[in-house]
mmCIF file with all atom_site columns, C-alpha atoms in Angstrom:
data_model
loop_
_atom_site.group_PDB
_atom_site.id
_atom_site.type_symbol
_atom_site.label_atom_id
_atom_site.label_alt_id
_atom_site.label_comp_id
_atom_site.label_asym_id
_atom_site.label_entity_id
_atom_site.label_seq_id
_atom_site.pdbx_PDB_ins_code
_atom_site.Cartn_x
_atom_site.Cartn_y
_atom_site.Cartn_z
_atom_site.occupancy
_atom_site.B_iso_or_equiv
_atom_site.pdbx_formal_charge
_atom_site.auth_seq_id
_atom_site.auth_comp_id
_atom_site.auth_asym_id
_atom_site.auth_atom_id
_atom_site.pdbx_PDB_model_num
ATOM 1   C CA . MET R 1 1   ? 1.581   79.195  57.032 1.00 0.00 ? 1   MET R CA 1
ATOM 2   C CA . ALA R 1 2   ? -0.802  79.561  54.139 1.00 0.00 ? 2   ALA R CA 1
ATOM 3   C CA . LYS R 1 3   ? 1.584   77.623  51.924 1.00 0.00 ? 3   LYS R CA 1
ATOM 4   C CA . ALA R 1 4   ? 1.779   74.742  54.415 1.00 0.00 ? 4   ALA R CA 1
ATOM 5   C CA . ALA R 1 5   ? -1.997  74.562  54.670 1.00 0.00 ? 5   ALA R CA 1
ATOM 6   C CA . LYS R 1 6   ? -2.263  74.574  50.919 1.00 0.00 ? 6   LYS R CA 1
ATOM 7   C CA . LYS R 1 7   ? 0.057   71.560  50.688 1.00 0.00 ? 7   LYS R CA 1
ATOM 8   C CA . LYS R 1 8   ? -1.968  69.625  53.243 1.00 0.00 ? 8   LYS R CA 1
ATOM 9   C CA . THR R 1 9   ? -5.239  70.168  51.432 1.00 0.00 ? 9   THR R CA 1
ATOM 10  C CA . ALA R 1 10  ? -3.907  69.179  47.979 1.00 0.00 ? 10  ALA R CA 1
ATOM 11  C CA . LYS R 1 11  ? -5.348  65.890  46.832 1.00 0.00 ? 11  LYS R CA 1
ATOM 12  C CA . ALA R 1 12  ? -2.964  63.043  46.426 1.00 0.00 ? 12  ALA R CA 1
ATOM 13  C CA . LYS R 1 13  ? -2.727  61.598  42.961 1.00 0.00 ? 13  LYS R CA 1
ATOM 14  C CA . PRO R 1 14  ? -4.399  58.207  42.677 1.00 0.00 ? 14  PRO R CA 1
ATOM 15  C CA . ALA R 1 15  ? -2.093  55.234  42.267 1.00 0.00 ? 15  ALA R CA 1
ATOM 16  C CA . PRO R 1 16  ? -1.948  53.900  38.708 1.00 0.00 ? 16  PRO R CA 1
ATOM 17  C CA . ARG R 1 17  ? -4.543  51.207  38.100 1.00 0.00 ? 17  ARG R CA 1
ATOM 18  C CA . ARG R 1 18  ? -3.196  47.756  37.847 1.00 0.00 ? 18  ARG R CA 1
ATOM 19  C CA . ALA R 1 19  ? -4.545  45.491  35.192 1.00 0.00 ? 19  ALA R CA 1
ATOM 20  C CA . ARG R 1 20  ? -6.793  42.977  36.811 1.00 0.00 ? 20  ARG R CA 1
ATOM 21  C CA . ALA R 1 21  ? -5.775  39.425  36.285 1.00 0.00 ? 21  ALA R CA 1
ATOM 22  C CA . ARG R 1 22  ? -8.687  37.686  34.666 1.00 0.00 ? 22  ARG R CA 1
ATOM 23  C CA . LYS R 1 23  ? -9.338  34.166  35.663 1.00 0.00 ? 23  LYS R CA 1
ATOM 24  C CA . ALA R 1 24  ? -9.482  31.712  32.842 1.00 0.00 ? 24  ALA R CA 1
ATOM 25  C CA . PRO R 1 25  ? -12.893 30.148  32.499 1.00 0.00 ? 25  PRO R CA 1
ATOM 26  C CA . VAL R 1 26  ? -13.047 26.783  34.134 1.00 0.00 ? 26  VAL R CA 1
ATOM 27  C CA . ALA R 1 27  ? -14.320 24.028  31.877 1.00 0.00 ? 27  ALA R CA 1
ATOM 28  C CA . LYS R 1 28  ? -17.263 22.366  33.490 1.00 0.00 ? 28  LYS R CA 1
ATOM 29  C CA . ALA R 1 29  ? -17.130 18.663  34.018 1.00 0.00 ? 29  ALA R CA 1
ATOM 30  C CA . GLY R 1 30  ? -19.659 16.826  31.976 1.00 0.00 ? 30  GLY R CA 1
ATOM 31  C CA . PRO R 1 31  ? -20.213 13.877  29.688 1.00 0.00 ? 31  PRO R CA 1
ATOM 32  C CA . ILE R 1 32  ? -18.259 15.261  26.707 1.00 0.00 ? 32  ILE R CA 1
ATOM 33  C CA . ARG R 1 33  ? -15.264 16.335  28.766 1.00 0.00 ? 33  ARG R CA 1
ATOM 34  C CA . ASP R 1 34  ? -15.240 13.065  30.748 1.00 0.00 ? 34  ASP R CA 1
ATOM 35  C CA . THR R 1 35  ? -15.522 10.998  27.557 1.00 0.00 ? 35  THR R CA 1
ATOM 36  C CA . LEU R 1 36  ? -12.677 12.884  25.877 1.00 0.00 ? 36  LEU R CA 1
ATOM 37  C CA . ARG R 1 37  ? -10.519 12.470  28.982 1.00 0.00 ? 37  ARG R CA 1
ATOM 38  C CA . ASP R 1 38  ? -11.210 8.707   29.033 1.00 0.00 ? 38  ASP R CA 1
ATOM 39  C CA . VAL R 1 39  ? -10.305 8.433   25.346 1.00 0.00 ? 39  VAL R CA 1
ATOM 40  C CA . GLU R 1 40  ? -7.093  10.433  25.803 1.00 0.00 ? 40  GLU R CA 1
ATOM 41  C CA . GLN R 1 41  ? -6.063  8.178   28.668 1.00 0.00 ? 41  GLN R CA 1
ATOM 42  C CA . LEU R 1 42  ? -6.674  5.086   26.517 1.00 0.00 ? 42  LEU R CA 1
ATOM 43  C CA . LEU R 1 43  ? -4.524  6.465   23.679 1.00 0.00 ? 43  LEU R CA 1
ATOM 44  C CA . TYR R 1 44  ? -1.746  7.535   26.042 1.00 0.00 ? 44  TYR R CA 1
ATOM 45  C CA . ARG R 1 45  ? -1.818  4.110   27.705 1.00 0.00 ? 45  ARG R CA 1
ATOM 46  C CA . GLN R 1 46  ? -1.586  2.460   24.278 1.00 0.00 ? 46  GLN R CA 1
ATOM 47  C CA . ALA R 1 47  ? 1.508   4.573   23.476 1.00 0.00 ? 47  ALA R CA 1
ATOM 48  C CA . GLU R 1 48  ? 3.150   3.601   26.781 1.00 0.00 ? 48  GLU R CA 1
ATOM 49  C CA . ILE R 1 49  ? 2.381   -0.080  26.202 1.00 0.00 ? 49  ILE R CA 1
ATOM 50  C CA . LEU R 1 50  ? 3.927   0.014   22.715 1.00 0.00 ? 50  LEU R CA 1
ATOM 51  C CA . ASP R 1 51  ? 7.081   1.758   23.953 1.00 0.00 ? 51  ASP R CA 1
ATOM 52  C CA . ALA R 1 52  ? 7.430   -0.802  26.760 1.00 0.00 ? 52  ALA R CA 1
ATOM 53  C CA . LYS R 1 53  ? 6.984   -3.677  24.247 1.00 0.00 ? 53  LYS R CA 1
ATOM 54  C CA . ARG R 1 54  ? 4.129   -5.122  26.302 1.00 0.00 ? 54  ARG R CA 1
ATOM 55  C CA . TRP R 1 55  ? 2.616   -6.785  23.253 1.00 0.00 ? 55  TRP R CA 1
ATOM 56  C CA . GLY R 1 56  ? 0.074   -8.895  25.135 1.00 0.00 ? 56  GLY R CA 1
ATOM 57  C CA . ASP R 1 57  ? -1.287  -5.784  26.873 1.00 0.00 ? 57  ASP R CA 1
ATOM 58  C CA . PHE R 1 58  ? -1.477  -4.053  23.472 1.00 0.00 ? 58  PHE R CA 1
ATOM 59  C CA . ILE R 1 59  ? -3.580  -6.886  22.047 1.00 0.00 ? 59  ILE R CA 1
ATOM 60  C CA . GLU R 1 60  ? -5.852  -6.765  25.119 1.00 0.00 ? 60  GLU R CA 1
ATOM 61  C CA . LEU R 1 61  ? -6.813  -3.186  24.242 1.00 0.00 ? 61  LEU R CA 1
ATOM 62  C CA . PHE R 1 62  ? -8.729  -4.598  21.248 1.00 0.00 ? 62  PHE R CA 1
ATOM 63  C CA . ALA R 1 63  ? -12.239 -6.020  21.274 1.00 0.00 ? 63  ALA R CA 1
ATOM 64  C CA . GLU R 1 64  ? -12.539 -9.735  20.485 1.00 0.00 ? 64  GLU R CA 1
ATOM 65  C CA . ASP R 1 65  ? -13.378 -8.832  16.874 1.00 0.00 ? 65  ASP R CA 1
ATOM 66  C CA . GLY R 1 66  ? -11.022 -5.831  16.814 1.00 0.00 ? 66  GLY R CA 1
ATOM 67  C CA . ARG R 1 67  ? -8.606  -5.077  13.960 1.00 0.00 ? 67  ARG R CA 1
ATOM 68  C CA . TYR R 1 68  ? -5.416  -3.103  13.482 1.00 0.00 ? 68  TYR R CA 1
ATOM 69  C CA . TRP R 1 69  ? -5.159  -1.627  9.995  1.00 0.00 ? 69  TRP R CA 1
ATOM 70  C CA . MET R 1 70  ? -2.430  0.313   8.253  1.00 0.00 ? 70  MET R CA 1
ATOM 71  C CA . PRO R 1 71  ? -3.514  0.845   4.633  1.00 0.00 ? 71  PRO R CA 1
ATOM 72  C CA . ALA R 1 72  ? -0.936  0.864   1.850  1.00 0.00 ? 72  ALA R CA 1
ATOM 73  C CA . SER R 1 73  ? -2.407  4.131   0.578  1.00 0.00 ? 73  SER R CA 1
ATOM 74  C CA . PRO R 1 74  ? -4.675  6.774   2.109  1.00 0.00 ? 74  PRO R CA 1
ATOM 75  C CA . GLU R 1 75  ? -7.364  6.199   -0.533 1.00 0.00 ? 75  GLU R CA 1
ATOM 76  C CA . GLN R 1 76  ? -8.135  2.698   0.733  1.00 0.00 ? 76  GLN R CA 1
ATOM 77  C CA . SER R 1 77  ? -11.591 2.372   2.245  1.00 0.00 ? 77  SER R CA 1
ATOM 78  C CA . THR R 1 78  ? -11.268 -1.277  3.312  1.00 0.00 ? 78  THR R CA 1
ATOM 79  C CA . GLY R 1 79  ? -8.563  -3.728  4.243  1.00 0.00 ? 79  GLY R CA 1
ATOM 80  C CA . ASP R 1 80  ? -10.455 -6.739  2.883  1.00 0.00 ? 80  ASP R CA 1
ATOM 81  C CA . GLY R 1 81  ? -9.004  -8.156  -0.332 1.00 0.00 ? 81  GLY R CA 1
ATOM 82  C CA . VAL R 1 82  ? -6.469  -5.380  -0.947 1.00 0.00 ? 82  VAL R CA 1
ATOM 83  C CA . PRO R 1 83  ? -2.779  -5.054  -0.005 1.00 0.00 ? 83  PRO R CA 1
ATOM 84  C CA . SER R 1 84  ? -2.185  -3.328  3.330  1.00 0.00 ? 84  SER R CA 1
ATOM 85  C CA . ILE R 1 85  ? 0.910   -2.813  5.439  1.00 0.00 ? 85  ILE R CA 1
ATOM 86  C CA . PHE R 1 86  ? -1.049  -4.303  8.365  1.00 0.00 ? 86  PHE R CA 1
ATOM 87  C CA . TRP R 1 87  ? -4.530  -5.859  8.386  1.00 0.00 ? 87  TRP R CA 1
ATOM 88  C CA . GLU R 1 88  ? -4.602  -7.914  11.554 1.00 0.00 ? 88  GLU R CA 1
ATOM 89  C CA . ASP R 1 89  ? -7.228  -9.336  13.843 1.00 0.00 ? 89  ASP R CA 1
ATOM 90  C CA . ARG R 1 90  ? -6.329  -10.478 17.367 1.00 0.00 ? 90  ARG R CA 1
ATOM 91  C CA . ASP R 1 91  ? -5.216  -13.908 16.099 1.00 0.00 ? 91  ASP R CA 1
ATOM 92  C CA . LEU R 1 92  ? -2.720  -12.398 13.633 1.00 0.00 ? 92  LEU R CA 1
ATOM 93  C CA . MET R 1 93  ? -1.559  -9.923  16.280 1.00 0.00 ? 93  MET R CA 1
ATOM 94  C CA . THR R 1 94  ? -0.846  -12.868 18.569 1.00 0.00 ? 94  THR R CA 1
ATOM 95  C CA . VAL R 1 95  ? 1.142   -14.608 15.815 1.00 0.00 ? 95  VAL R CA 1
ATOM 96  C CA . ARG R 1 96  ? 3.184   -11.411 15.318 1.00 0.00 ? 96  ARG R CA 1
ATOM 97  C CA . MET R 1 97  ? 3.756   -11.120 19.071 1.00 0.00 ? 97  MET R CA 1
ATOM 98  C CA . LYS R 1 98  ? 5.044   -14.709 19.273 1.00 0.00 ? 98  LYS R CA 1
ATOM 99  C CA . ARG R 1 99  ? 7.322   -14.155 16.284 1.00 0.00 ? 99  ARG R CA 1
ATOM 100 C CA . VAL R 1 100 ? 8.969   -10.994 17.636 1.00 0.00 ? 100 VAL R CA 1
ATOM 101 C CA . THR R 1 101 ? 9.343   -12.392 21.165 1.00 0.00 ? 101 THR R CA 1
ATOM 102 C CA . HIS R 1 102 ? 10.885  -15.686 20.024 1.00 0.00 ? 102 HIS R CA 1
ATOM 103 C CA . PRO R 1 103 ? 14.437  -16.041 21.428 1.00 0.00 ? 103 PRO R CA 1
ATOM 104 C CA . HIS R 1 104 ? 15.818  -16.579 17.897 1.00 0.00 ? 104 HIS R CA 1
ATOM 105 C CA . ALA R 1 105 ? 13.992  -13.666 16.241 1.00 0.00 ? 105 ALA R CA 1
ATOM 106 C CA . TRP R 1 106 ? 16.868  -12.162 14.229 1.00 0.00 ? 106 TRP R CA 1
ATOM 107 C CA . SER R 1 107 ? 14.716  -9.141  13.318 1.00 0.00 ? 107 SER R CA 1
ATOM 108 C CA . GLN R 1 108 ? 14.762  -8.110  16.981 1.00 0.00 ? 108 GLN R CA 1
ATOM 109 C CA . SER R 1 109 ? 18.541  -8.043  17.249 1.00 0.00 ? 109 SER R CA 1
ATOM 110 C CA . PRO R 1 110 ? 20.093  -5.759  18.216 1.00 0.00 ? 110 PRO R CA 1
ATOM 111 C CA . MET R 1 111 ? 17.564  -4.505  20.722 1.00 0.00 ? 111 MET R CA 1
ATOM 112 C CA . TRP R 1 112 ? 15.681  -1.383  19.685 1.00 0.00 ? 112 TRP R CA 1
ATOM 113 C CA . GLY R 1 113 ? 13.363  1.208   21.184 1.00 0.00 ? 113 GLY R CA 1
ATOM 114 C CA . THR R 1 114 ? 10.520  3.549   20.306 1.00 0.00 ? 114 THR R CA 1
ATOM 115 C CA . SER R 1 115 ? 8.929   6.699   21.622 1.00 0.00 ? 115 SER R CA 1
ATOM 116 C CA . HIS R 1 116 ? 5.309   7.498   20.747 1.00 0.00 ? 116 HIS R CA 1
ATOM 117 C CA . LEU R 1 117 ? 3.605   10.873  21.085 1.00 0.00 ? 117 LEU R CA 1
ATOM 118 C CA . VAL R 1 118 ? -0.155  11.234  20.648 1.00 0.00 ? 118 VAL R CA 1
ATOM 119 C CA . SER R 1 119 ? -1.939  14.575  20.376 1.00 0.00 ? 119 SER R CA 1
ATOM 120 C CA . ASN R 1 120 ? -4.845  16.500  18.833 1.00 0.00 ? 120 ASN R CA 1
ATOM 121 C CA . VAL R 1 121 ? -7.358  13.964  20.123 1.00 0.00 ? 121 VAL R CA 1
ATOM 122 C CA . ALA R 1 122 ? -10.877 14.698  18.872 1.00 0.00 ? 122 ALA R CA 1
ATOM 123 C CA . ILE R 1 123 ? -14.122 12.774  19.042 1.00 0.00 ? 123 ILE R CA 1
ATOM 124 C CA . GLU R 1 124 ? -15.551 12.673  15.515 1.00 0.00 ? 124 GLU R CA 1
ATOM 125 C CA . SER R 1 125 ? -18.790 10.893  16.341 1.00 0.00 ? 125 SER R CA 1
ATOM 126 C CA . GLU R 1 126 ? -20.604 9.135   19.157 1.00 0.00 ? 126 GLU R CA 1
ATOM 127 C CA . ASN R 1 127 ? -23.421 6.633   18.912 1.00 0.00 ? 127 ASN R CA 1
ATOM 128 C CA . ALA R 1 128 ? -25.986 7.925   21.418 1.00 0.00 ? 128 ALA R CA 1
ATOM 129 C CA . ARG R 1 129 ? -27.518 4.473   21.833 1.00 0.00 ? 129 ARG R CA 1
ATOM 130 C CA . THR R 1 130 ? -24.355 2.393   22.392 1.00 0.00 ? 130 THR R CA 1
ATOM 131 C CA . GLY R 1 131 ? -21.780 4.984   23.453 1.00 0.00 ? 131 GLY R CA 1
ATOM 132 C CA . ASP R 1 132 ? -19.412 3.757   20.720 1.00 0.00 ? 132 ASP R CA 1
ATOM 133 C CA . LEU R 1 133 ? -17.043 6.411   19.381 1.00 0.00 ? 133 LEU R CA 1
ATOM 134 C CA . VAL R 1 134 ? -14.965 7.330   16.349 1.00 0.00 ? 134 VAL R CA 1
ATOM 135 C CA . VAL R 1 135 ? -11.876 9.229   17.447 1.00 0.00 ? 135 VAL R CA 1
ATOM 136 C CA . ARG R 1 136 ? -9.158  10.938  15.414 1.00 0.00 ? 136 ARG R CA 1
ATOM 137 C CA . SER R 1 137 ? -5.697  11.833  16.716 1.00 0.00 ? 137 SER R CA 1
ATOM 138 C CA . ARG R 1 138 ? -2.217  12.632  15.455 1.00 0.00 ? 138 ARG R CA 1
ATOM 139 C CA . PHE R 1 139 ? 0.889   10.612  16.283 1.00 0.00 ? 139 PHE R CA 1
ATOM 140 C CA . HIS R 1 140 ? 4.643   10.712  15.969 1.00 0.00 ? 140 HIS R CA 1
ATOM 141 C CA . MET R 1 141 ? 6.808   7.660   16.601 1.00 0.00 ? 141 MET R CA 1
ATOM 142 C CA . MET R 1 142 ? 10.589  7.673   16.721 1.00 0.00 ? 142 MET R CA 1
ATOM 143 C CA . GLU R 1 143 ? 12.292  4.298   16.401 1.00 0.00 ? 143 GLU R CA 1
ATOM 144 C CA . PHE R 1 144 ? 15.957  3.752   17.238 1.00 0.00 ? 144 PHE R CA 1
ATOM 145 C CA . ARG R 1 145 ? 17.436  0.586   15.760 1.00 0.00 ? 145 ARG R CA 1
ATOM 146 C CA . ARG R 1 146 ? 20.845  -0.373  14.383 1.00 0.00 ? 146 ARG R CA 1
ATOM 147 C CA . ASP R 1 147 ? 22.342  2.987   15.373 1.00 0.00 ? 147 ASP R CA 1
ATOM 148 C CA . ALA R 1 148 ? 19.813  4.932   13.301 1.00 0.00 ? 148 ALA R CA 1
ATOM 149 C CA . SER R 1 149 ? 16.588  6.789   13.997 1.00 0.00 ? 149 SER R CA 1
ATOM 150 C CA . ARG R 1 150 ? 13.458  6.516   11.884 1.00 0.00 ? 150 ARG R CA 1
ATOM 151 C CA . HIS R 1 151 ? 10.430  8.721   12.242 1.00 0.00 ? 151 HIS R CA 1
ATOM 152 C CA . PHE R 1 152 ? 6.838   7.864   11.461 1.00 0.00 ? 152 PHE R CA 1
ATOM 153 C CA . ALA R 1 153 ? 3.954   10.295  11.765 1.00 0.00 ? 153 ALA R CA 1
ATOM 154 C CA . GLY R 1 154 ? 0.356   10.529  10.733 1.00 0.00 ? 154 GLY R CA 1
ATOM 155 C CA . THR R 1 155 ? -3.221  10.082  11.852 1.00 0.00 ? 155 THR R CA 1
ATOM 156 C CA . TYR R 1 156 ? -4.824  7.444   14.033 1.00 0.00 ? 156 TYR R CA 1
ATOM 157 C CA . ARG R 1 157 ? -8.536  6.796   13.667 1.00 0.00 ? 157 ARG R CA 1
ATOM 158 C CA . HIS R 1 158 ? -9.964  4.595   16.407 1.00 0.00 ? 158 HIS R CA 1
ATOM 159 C CA . HIS R 1 159 ? -13.423 3.030   16.363 1.00 0.00 ? 159 HIS R CA 1
ATOM 160 C CA . LEU R 1 160 ? -14.072 2.351   20.043 1.00 0.00 ? 160 LEU R CA 1
ATOM 161 C CA . ALA R 1 161 ? -16.707 0.117   21.583 1.00 0.00 ? 161 ALA R CA 1
ATOM 162 C CA . LYS R 1 162 ? -17.993 1.103   25.017 1.00 0.00 ? 162 LYS R CA 1
ATOM 163 C CA . THR R 1 163 ? -17.915 -1.868  27.397 1.00 0.00 ? 163 THR R CA 1
ATOM 164 C CA . LYS R 1 164 ? -18.462 -2.305  31.123 1.00 0.00 ? 164 LYS R CA 1
ATOM 165 C CA . ASP R 1 165 ? -14.644 -2.308  31.485 1.00 0.00 ? 165 ASP R CA 1
ATOM 166 C CA . GLY R 1 166 ? -14.116 0.880   29.477 1.00 0.00 ? 166 GLY R CA 1
ATOM 167 C CA . TYR R 1 167 ? -13.451 1.349   25.791 1.00 0.00 ? 167 TYR R CA 1
ATOM 168 C CA . LYS R 1 168 ? -12.117 -1.436  23.541 1.00 0.00 ? 168 LYS R CA 1
ATOM 169 C CA . ILE R 1 169 ? -10.696 -0.910  20.073 1.00 0.00 ? 169 ILE R CA 1
ATOM 170 C CA . LYS R 1 170 ? -12.922 -2.270  17.291 1.00 0.00 ? 170 LYS R CA 1
ATOM 171 C CA . LEU R 1 171 ? -10.709 -0.802  14.568 1.00 0.00 ? 171 LEU R CA 1
ATOM 172 C CA . GLN R 1 172 ? -7.514  1.182   14.664 1.00 0.00 ? 172 GLN R CA 1
ATOM 173 C CA . ARG R 1 173 ? -6.612  2.732   11.308 1.00 0.00 ? 173 ARG R CA 1
ATOM 174 C CA . VAL R 1 174 ? -3.098  4.144   10.973 1.00 0.00 ? 174 VAL R CA 1
ATOM 175 C CA . ASP R 1 175 ? -2.476  6.533   8.066  1.00 0.00 ? 175 ASP R CA 1
ATOM 176 C CA . MET R 1 176 ? 1.212   7.408   7.976  1.00 0.00 ? 176 MET R CA 1
ATOM 177 C CA . VAL R 1 177 ? 2.398   10.568  6.261  1.00 0.00 ? 177 VAL R CA 1
ATOM 178 C CA . ASN R 1 178 ? 5.475   8.660   5.097  1.00 0.00 ? 178 ASN R CA 1
ATOM 179 C CA . GLY R 1 179 ? 3.823   5.253   4.685  1.00 0.00 ? 179 GLY R CA 1
ATOM 180 C CA . GLN R 1 180 ? 4.791   4.938   1.025  1.00 0.00 ? 180 GLN R CA 1
ATOM 181 C CA . GLY R 1 181 ? 8.424   5.919   1.547  1.00 0.00 ? 181 GLY R CA 1
ATOM 182 C CA . PRO R 1 182 ? 11.390  3.557   1.044  1.00 0.00 ? 182 PRO R CA 1
ATOM 183 C CA . TYR R 1 183 ? 12.761  1.782   4.116  1.00 0.00 ? 183 TYR R CA 1
ATOM 184 C CA . ASP R 1 184 ? 15.905  -0.242  4.755  1.00 0.00 ? 184 ASP R CA 1
ATOM 185 C CA . TYR R 1 185 ? 13.795  -2.803  6.603  1.00 0.00 ? 185 TYR R CA 1
ATOM 186 C CA . VAL R 1 186 ? 10.101  -3.363  7.159  1.00 0.00 ? 186 VAL R CA 1
ATOM 187 C CA . LEU R 1 187 ? 8.066   -2.553  10.241 1.00 0.00 ? 187 LEU R CA 1
ATOM 188 C CA . GLN R 1 188 ? 8.189   -5.419  12.689 1.00 0.00 ? 188 GLN R CA 1
ATOM 189 C CA . VAL R 1 189 ? 5.563   -4.240  15.139 1.00 0.00 ? 189 VAL R CA 1
ATOM 190 C CA . TRP R 1 190 ? 2.653   -1.851  15.433 1.00 0.00 ? 190 TRP R CA 1
ATOM 191 C CA . VAL R 1 191 ? 3.082   1.914   15.074 1.00 0.00 ? 191 VAL R CA 1
#
């Protein structure tokens, strides 16, 4: 009987401690987070518009005095008076759109497609007075045309003007990693 009593009074071993799952800190909503989210949505929308070939909607993303610029070399600091792959205001963008959508545009035959990815979006600067931004991001575009794939990648730098309708592009600079490489045919539309 003494043995049985001894067993009853022995303390049970505590269960092994489980590691507590720590909750990830929740980012607080605020002006910086909301601004970055708005910018990301603009860049993602631009990618979708380009892949859908909605050229008119692409042009509408730009301010009235907006420009699309793809320098011929990364050292360029201006598009004025120097060769560039693209240096277009809204009027020249509209001319390009009409050319590629013309029913007899041989450069658009056979039909082709693209897929854009945008990432690493960062706000470089913000004008406290106007709300205008300079934003940097990375991109990758795959183009499939004439039974072959081409890949373009690099950095976007957007100068965005804050308007009552959201952000408009004042300047979009496109620096391609492979911008100086040889191509079988030239770019027909925006990257």
